Backbone as JSON Lines, residues from 0, in Angstrom:
{"i":0,"aa":"M","n":[26.63,-12.96,-5.65],"ca":[27.21,-14.22,-6.03],"c":[28.07,-13.97,-7.26]}
{"i":1,"aa":"R","n":[29.18,-14.64,-7.35],"ca":[30.07,-14.47,-8.49],"c":[30.12,-15.77,-9.28]}
{"i":2,"aa":"A","n":[30.14,-15.63,-10.57],"ca":[30.26,-16.79,-11.45],"c":[31.21,-16.43,-12.58]}
{"i":3,"aa":"G","n":[31.84,-17.4,-13.13],"ca":[32.74,-17.13,-14.24],"c":[33.78,-18.21,-14.34]}
{"i":4,"aa":"G","n":[34.62,-18.09,-15.31],"ca":[35.67,-19.07,-15.5],"c":[36.79,-18.47,-16.32]}
{"i":5,"aa":"R","n":[37.94,-19.12,-16.28],"ca":[39.09,-18.69,-17.06],"c":[39.46,-17.23,-16.83]}
{"i":6,"aa":"G","n":[39.52,-16.83,-15.58],"ca":[39.96,-15.49,-15.26],"c":[38.92,-14.4,-15.41]}
{"i":7,"aa":"T","n":[37.68,-14.77,-15.72],"ca":[36.62,-13.77,-15.81],"c":[35.73,-13.86,-14.6]}
{"i":8,"aa":"T","n":[35.2,-12.75,-14.2],"ca":[34.28,-12.71,-13.08],"c":[33.02,-12.0,-13.54]}
{"i":9,"aa":"T","n":[31.89,-12.6,-13.28],"ca":[30.6,-12.02,-13.62],"c":[29.78,-11.97,-12.35]}
{"i":10,"aa":"L","n":[29.21,-10.82,-12.04],"ca":[28.32,-10.71,-10.89],"c":[26.95,-11.19,-11.3]}
{"i":11,"aa":"V","n":[26.38,-12.09,-10.48],"ca":[25.07,-12.65,-10.75],"c":[24.13,-12.16,-9.66]}
{"i":12,"aa":"S","n":[23.04,-11.56,-10.07],"ca":[22.05,-11.04,-9.14],"c":[21.22,-12.18,-8.56]}
{"i":13,"aa":"V","n":[20.93,-12.11,-7.26],"ca":[20.1,-13.11,-6.6],"c":[18.84,-12.42,-6.1]}
{"i":14,"aa":"L","n":[17.69,-12.87,-6.57],"ca":[16.42,-12.31,-6.12],"c":[16.08,-12.82,-4.73]}
{"i":15,"aa":"T","n":[15.65,-11.94,-3.86],"ca":[15.19,-12.32,-2.54],"c":[13.98,-11.45,-2.21]}
{"i":16,"aa":"P","n":[12.83,-12.08,-1.94],"ca":[11.65,-11.26,-1.63],"c":[11.81,-10.55,-0.29]}
{"i":17,"aa":"T","n":[11.27,-9.36,-0.22],"ca":[11.3,-8.62,1.03],"c":[10.38,-9.32,2.04]}
{"i":18,"aa":"P","n":[10.78,-9.41,3.3],"ca":[9.97,-10.14,4.28],"c":[8.67,-9.43,4.67]}
{"i":19,"aa":"Q","n":[8.56,-8.13,4.36],"ca":[7.37,-7.39,4.78],"c":[7.05,-6.31,3.75]}
{"i":20,"aa":"I","n":[5.76,-6.13,3.45],"ca":[5.3,-5.05,2.57],"c":[4.13,-4.35,3.26]}
{"i":21,"aa":"V","n":[3.7,-3.25,2.69],"ca":[2.56,-2.5,3.23],"c":[1.29,-2.93,2.5]}
{"i":22,"aa":"C","n":[0.23,-3.2,3.24],"ca":[-1.05,-3.6,2.65],"c":[-1.67,-2.41,1.92]}
{"i":23,"aa":"I","n":[-2.03,-2.63,0.67],"ca":[-2.62,-1.56,-0.14],"c":[-4.04,-1.24,0.32]}
{"i":24,"aa":"D","n":[-4.71,-2.19,0.98],"ca":[-6.08,-1.96,1.43],"c":[-6.16,-1.19,2.74]}
{"i":25,"aa":"C","n":[-5.38,-1.59,3.74],"ca":[-5.55,-0.98,5.06],"c":[-4.31,-0.29,5.6]}
{"i":26,"aa":"G","n":[-3.18,-0.44,4.92],"ca":[-1.94,0.19,5.39],"c":[-1.22,-0.61,6.45]}
{"i":27,"aa":"G","n":[-1.73,-1.8,6.75],"ca":[-1.1,-2.66,7.75],"c":[0.15,-3.34,7.2]}
{"i":28,"aa":"R","n":[0.74,-4.18,8.03],"ca":[1.95,-4.89,7.61],"c":[1.58,-6.26,7.06]}
{"i":29,"aa":"C","n":[2.12,-6.57,5.88],"ca":[1.94,-7.89,5.26],"c":[3.25,-8.64,5.38]}
{"i":30,"aa":"F","n":[3.17,-9.88,5.8],"ca":[4.37,-10.69,5.98],"c":[4.42,-11.81,4.96]}
{"i":31,"aa":"L","n":[5.63,-12.16,4.56],"ca":[5.88,-13.19,3.56],"c":[5.38,-14.55,4.06]}
{"i":32,"aa":"L","n":[4.56,-15.21,3.25],"ca":[4.07,-16.56,3.55],"c":[4.88,-17.62,2.82]}
{"i":33,"aa":"S","n":[5.38,-17.27,1.64],"ca":[6.04,-18.24,0.76],"c":[7.38,-18.67,1.32]}
{"i":34,"aa":"H","n":[7.66,-19.96,1.12],"ca":[8.96,-20.51,1.48],"c":[9.84,-20.49,0.23]}
{"i":35,"aa":"P","n":[11.15,-20.45,0.41],"ca":[12.03,-20.47,-0.76],"c":[11.83,-21.75,-1.56]}
{"i":36,"aa":"P","n":[12.1,-21.7,-2.86],"ca":[12.04,-22.91,-3.68],"c":[13.0,-23.97,-3.14]}
{"i":37,"aa":"E","n":[12.82,-25.23,-3.54],"ca":[13.66,-26.32,-3.05],"c":[15.14,-26.05,-3.23]}
{"i":38,"aa":"D","n":[15.5,-25.46,-4.37],"ca":[16.92,-25.18,-4.62],"c":[17.38,-23.89,-3.95]}
{"i":39,"aa":"G","n":[16.44,-23.17,-3.29],"ca":[16.78,-21.94,-2.57],"c":[16.97,-20.73,-3.45]}
{"i":40,"aa":"I","n":[16.67,-20.85,-4.75],"ca":[16.9,-19.75,-5.68],"c":[15.56,-19.2,-6.17]}
{"i":41,"aa":"W","n":[15.3,-17.93,-5.86],"ca":[14.11,-17.25,-6.37],"c":[14.42,-16.77,-7.78]}
{"i":42,"aa":"E","n":[13.44,-16.87,-8.67],"ca":[13.63,-16.45,-10.04],"c":[12.47,-15.57,-10.49]}
{"i":43,"aa":"P","n":[12.72,-14.71,-11.5],"ca":[11.61,-13.94,-12.06],"c":[10.5,-14.9,-12.51]}
{"i":44,"aa":"G","n":[9.26,-14.55,-12.21],"ca":[8.13,-15.41,-12.55],"c":[7.64,-16.21,-11.37]}
{"i":45,"aa":"D","n":[8.45,-16.34,-10.3],"ca":[7.99,-17.03,-9.1],"c":[6.9,-16.21,-8.44]}
{"i":46,"aa":"V","n":[5.88,-16.89,-7.92],"ca":[4.79,-16.22,-7.22],"c":[5.08,-16.28,-5.73]}
{"i":47,"aa":"I","n":[5.05,-15.11,-5.09],"ca":[5.25,-15.05,-3.64],"c":[3.98,-14.52,-3.0]}
{"i":48,"aa":"A","n":[3.66,-15.02,-1.82],"ca":[2.42,-14.66,-1.14],"c":[2.72,-13.93,0.17]}
{"i":49,"aa":"Y","n":[1.89,-12.93,0.46],"ca":[1.97,-12.18,1.7],"c":[0.59,-12.18,2.35]}
{"i":50,"aa":"R","n":[0.53,-12.07,3.69],"ca":[-0.73,-11.97,4.41],"c":[-0.65,-10.75,5.33]}
{"i":51,"aa":"C","n":[-1.71,-9.93,5.32],"ca":[-1.78,-8.74,6.17],"c":[-2.19,-9.15,7.58]}
{"i":52,"aa":"E","n":[-1.45,-8.66,8.57],"ca":[-1.76,-9.0,9.95],"c":[-3.01,-8.26,10.47]}
{"i":53,"aa":"D","n":[-3.4,-7.18,9.79],"ca":[-4.55,-6.42,10.27],"c":[-5.86,-6.86,9.61]}
{"i":54,"aa":"C","n":[-5.93,-6.82,8.29],"ca":[-7.18,-7.15,7.59],"c":[-7.2,-8.58,7.05]}
{"i":55,"aa":"L","n":[-6.08,-9.3,7.19],"ca":[-5.94,-10.69,6.77],"c":[-6.04,-10.9,5.26]}
{"i":56,"aa":"D","n":[-5.96,-9.81,4.47],"ca":[-5.93,-9.97,3.02],"c":[-4.65,-10.7,2.63]}
{"i":57,"aa":"R","n":[-4.76,-11.46,1.54],"ca":[-3.59,-12.16,1.0],"c":[-3.23,-11.5,-0.32]}
{"i":58,"aa":"W","n":[-1.93,-11.31,-0.53],"ca":[-1.42,-10.72,-1.75],"c":[-0.48,-11.71,-2.41]}
{"i":59,"aa":"D","n":[-0.76,-12.08,-3.66],"ca":[0.11,-12.94,-4.45],"c":[0.8,-12.05,-5.48]}
{"i":60,"aa":"I","n":[2.11,-12.03,-5.46],"ca":[2.9,-11.14,-6.3],"c":[3.85,-11.97,-7.15]}
{"i":61,"aa":"V","n":[3.95,-11.65,-8.42],"ca":[4.89,-12.32,-9.31],"c":[6.21,-11.55,-9.29]}
{"i":62,"aa":"M","n":[7.29,-12.25,-8.95],"ca":[8.6,-11.6,-8.9],"c":[9.1,-11.31,-10.31]}
{"i":63,"aa":"S","n":[9.79,-10.18,-10.45],"ca":[10.37,-9.8,-11.73],"c":[11.79,-9.29,-11.5]}
{"i":64,"aa":"D","n":[12.51,-9.09,-12.59],"ca":[13.85,-8.52,-12.48],"c":[13.81,-7.13,-11.87]}
{"i":65,"aa":"E","n":[12.73,-6.39,-12.12],"ca":[12.59,-5.04,-11.56],"c":[12.5,-5.11,-10.04]}
{"i":66,"aa":"D","n":[11.88,-6.16,-9.49],"ca":[11.79,-6.31,-8.05],"c":[13.18,-6.37,-7.42]}
{"i":67,"aa":"D","n":[14.1,-7.05,-8.09],"ca":[15.45,-7.18,-7.58],"c":[16.09,-5.81,-7.41]}
{"i":68,"aa":"A","n":[15.95,-4.95,-8.4],"ca":[16.53,-3.6,-8.32],"c":[15.85,-2.79,-7.23]}
{"i":69,"aa":"E","n":[14.52,-2.91,-7.12],"ca":[13.79,-2.17,-6.09],"c":[14.19,-2.63,-4.7]}
{"i":70,"aa":"M","n":[14.29,-3.94,-4.5],"ca":[14.64,-4.47,-3.19],"c":[16.06,-4.11,-2.79]}
{"i":71,"aa":"A","n":[16.95,-4.03,-3.78],"ca":[18.33,-3.63,-3.49],"c":[18.38,-2.2,-2.98]}
{"i":72,"aa":"R","n":[17.42,-1.35,-3.45],"ca":[17.36,0.03,-2.99],"c":[16.52,0.17,-1.72]}
{"i":73,"aa":"G","n":[15.83,-0.91,-1.31],"ca":[14.98,-0.84,-0.13],"c":[13.55,-0.44,-0.46]}
{"i":74,"aa":"D","n":[13.22,-0.36,-1.77],"ca":[11.85,-0.02,-2.17],"c":[10.95,-1.22,-1.98]}
{"i":75,"aa":"Q","n":[9.65,-0.96,-1.94],"ca":[8.67,-2.03,-1.82],"c":[8.07,-2.31,-3.2]}
{"i":76,"aa":"P","n":[7.78,-3.58,-3.51],"ca":[7.17,-3.88,-4.8],"c":[5.76,-3.29,-4.91]}
{"i":77,"aa":"D","n":[5.38,-2.92,-6.13],"ca":[4.02,-2.43,-6.36],"c":[3.06,-3.6,-6.28]}
{"i":78,"aa":"I","n":[1.91,-3.35,-5.7],"ca":[0.86,-4.38,-5.63],"c":[-0.26,-3.96,-6.53]}
């Protein structure tokens, strides 16, 4: 997303949680349960929830600016 005015352009990073992570307990696939905020903008400090399809564990993860950089590289957040 770009923002700016008067001939300036600033790139603004948009956080987006990864739709799937690996379960730390069983190695299964965990899928995103959380819906986007009303305004559609995820921010650092937002809590996102995942559920494992194999062991049914739930993981609540707090998004951070570091998550944005990891997700841009295709890395998975630490649990």
